């Protein structure tokens, strides 16, 4: 690519204590926690609403917020607050009411109990209310493009955004990267990693879509009459359609999750070998995703009893990216930590969803379960090098490709987000960097605010 030099004066549109970039599950929790702790906090997103994958990506349900054995809820705090608020408004179903193997979990049993189906519009409204009530200043339609860094390169001094009003800068004392792709961290010079160690390949992407018009009784009668092994949902129909040339997608099964409003989310399209940080590749993937949706709709009509009259409501407005960049942090969470239900001394929360890896070649998947929750260490939010005044939460935390298969799931993103916002506020109150913060102080504040840290 040719290069040109471009320099200009850029107006400073705001100065805040904490700037959170990215308004998905992690960014919502981070900004609410920081604002509630008295920090002037701004949350910015390139969409015109909050939610990230949960709204723009049409991803759902919230996978489990319970322990792996389903005995009790282990993700509380801001996640639970938003969930209960949505339930109150008829926009979600409580995880205690969602048994494994039901329509809410696409009829998958293992690892898929205690999910929370929700309506994306309810998410937008209730997340916004949660933020505004906490005093978070929202700004939509701004795209982060560049981190301004101090002379020694260690700290971020400002974030440049592309807006309708031209380039603008927001300055902050602490920055929290909740972009999913680690855009801010990467631009600030933090060491990043992408994909598997051996070849850099990432999990495939999926363009979600929503449908209505399913005859659930007929569908479930068909399932009873043609039982399949667990987690092989509709594999027989998919393979038969493939043999007829009607399912050219690199996926073994149909993921079809009933929501709380009688519509269904379909998680079946598959785009492999994508670099989600390359806009041209993402554009091509979205075009391909919409093409695949037409294929899946025809498949539903022809091969799935009960779906003959399925109607496409909408495709997601952004591609569902399971994996892209993540930081190399003070600690790198591993699959062994998760599978051994490790208890960290700097726990910021618990999680219990299995490691779910859709293989980069698209064909197969790995699903690794464990018996007890694992704890999430604070150090995975802290860049190892540079980014002295930066915290990272959500999908771009410091974890291996395998470990990300669990910690990237939405309830866990709320956990890391809440901890990042809380740590930012505590560090600012003491005039220190997030790395210097004594864990005991963070622990005390998180516990006070409803987080569950030990099992
Ligand atoms: C296909 C797929 C299926 C999944 N299935 C489930 C599931 O069933 N249940 C579950 O719980 N989880 C599921 N997940 C995981 C989950 O949805 C994501 O990992 C999670 O939403 C990540 O949260 P986040 O806040 O880190 O990022 P995101 O939800 O991606 O939010 C990031 C936000 O930052 C904004 N942003 C990004 N870059 C910039 C920028 N440069 N400037 C300004 N704004 C920016 C984005 O627009 C977005 O709003 C799935 C994910 C995918 C992709």
PDB file of N, CA and C in Angstrom, residues 7 20 29 67 87 92 96 200 222 250 270 373 378 408:
ATOM      1  N   UNK A   7      -0.998  15.422   8.400  1.00  0.00           N
ATOM      2  CA  UNK A   7      -0.998  15.968   9.757  1.00  0.00           C
ATOM      3  C   UNK A   7      -1.906  17.179   9.809  1.00  0.00           C
ATOM      4  N   UNK A  20     -14.127   5.159  27.835  1.00  0.00           N
ATOM      5  CA  UNK A  20     -14.329   3.758  27.462  1.00  0.00           C
ATOM      6  C   UNK A  20     -14.654   3.729  25.983  1.00  0.00           C
ATOM      7  N   UNK A  29     -20.490  -2.316  31.092  1.00  0.00           N
ATOM      8  CA  UNK A  29     -20.168  -2.591  32.500  1.00  0.00           C
ATOM      9  C   UNK A  29     -19.020  -1.698  32.981  1.00  0.00           C
ATOM     10  N   UNK A  67     -23.060 -21.767  37.487  1.00  0.00           N
ATOM     11  CA  UNK A  67     -21.935 -22.693  37.625  1.00  0.00           C
ATOM     12  C   UNK A  67     -22.126 -23.830  36.621  1.00  0.00           C
ATOM     13  N   UNK A  87     -35.690  -8.318  32.210  1.00  0.00           N
ATOM     14  CA  UNK A  87     -36.767  -9.267  32.549  1.00  0.00           C
ATOM     15  C   UNK A  87     -37.997  -8.492  33.022  1.00  0.00           C
ATOM     16  N   UNK A  92     -36.392 -10.293  28.491  1.00  0.00           N
ATOM     17  CA  UNK A  92     -35.441 -11.407  28.679  1.00  0.00           C
ATOM     18  C   UNK A  92     -36.078 -12.457  29.582  1.00  0.00           C
ATOM     19  N   UNK A  96     -32.531 -19.201  35.291  1.00  0.00           N
ATOM     20  CA  UNK A  96     -33.024 -20.324  36.105  1.00  0.00           C
ATOM     21  C   UNK A  96     -34.177 -21.036  35.399  1.00  0.00           C
ATOM     22  N   UNK A 200      -1.731 -18.316  13.474  1.00  0.00           N
ATOM     23  CA  UNK A 200      -2.441 -17.033  13.547  1.00  0.00           C
ATOM     24  C   UNK A 200      -3.884 -17.100  13.085  1.00  0.00           C
ATOM     25  N   UNK A 222     -40.962 -33.527  15.264  1.00  0.00           N
ATOM     26  CA  UNK A 222     -39.971 -34.092  14.350  1.00  0.00           C
ATOM     27  C   UNK A 222     -38.710 -34.496  15.114  1.00  0.00           C
ATOM     28  N   UNK A 250     -19.610 -24.448   5.285  1.00  0.00           N
ATOM     29  CA  UNK A 250     -18.668 -25.259   6.077  1.00  0.00           C
ATOM     30  C   UNK A 250     -19.165 -25.393   7.508  1.00  0.00           C
ATOM     31  N   UNK A 270     -21.096 -19.181   8.019  1.00  0.00           N
ATOM     32  CA  UNK A 270     -19.715 -19.429   8.462  1.00  0.00           C
ATOM     33  C   UNK A 270     -18.730 -18.835   7.474  1.00  0.00           C
ATOM     34  N   UNK A 373     -16.553 -23.646  38.559  1.00  0.00           N
ATOM     35  CA  UNK A 373     -16.187 -22.384  37.903  1.00  0.00           C
ATOM     36  C   UNK A 373     -14.697 -22.101  38.023  1.00  0.00           C
ATOM     37  N   UNK A 378      -7.339 -10.439  37.595  1.00  0.00           N
ATOM     38  CA  UNK A 378      -7.266  -9.013  37.249  1.00  0.00           C
ATOM     39  C   UNK A 378      -6.176  -8.752  36.214  1.00  0.00           C
ATOM     40  N   UNK A 408     -14.538 -15.142  26.275  1.00  0.00           N
ATOM     41  CA  UNK A 408     -15.104 -14.160  25.324  1.00  0.00           C
ATOM     42  C   UNK A 408     -16.628 -14.121  25.384  1.00  0.00           C
TER      43      UNK A 408
END
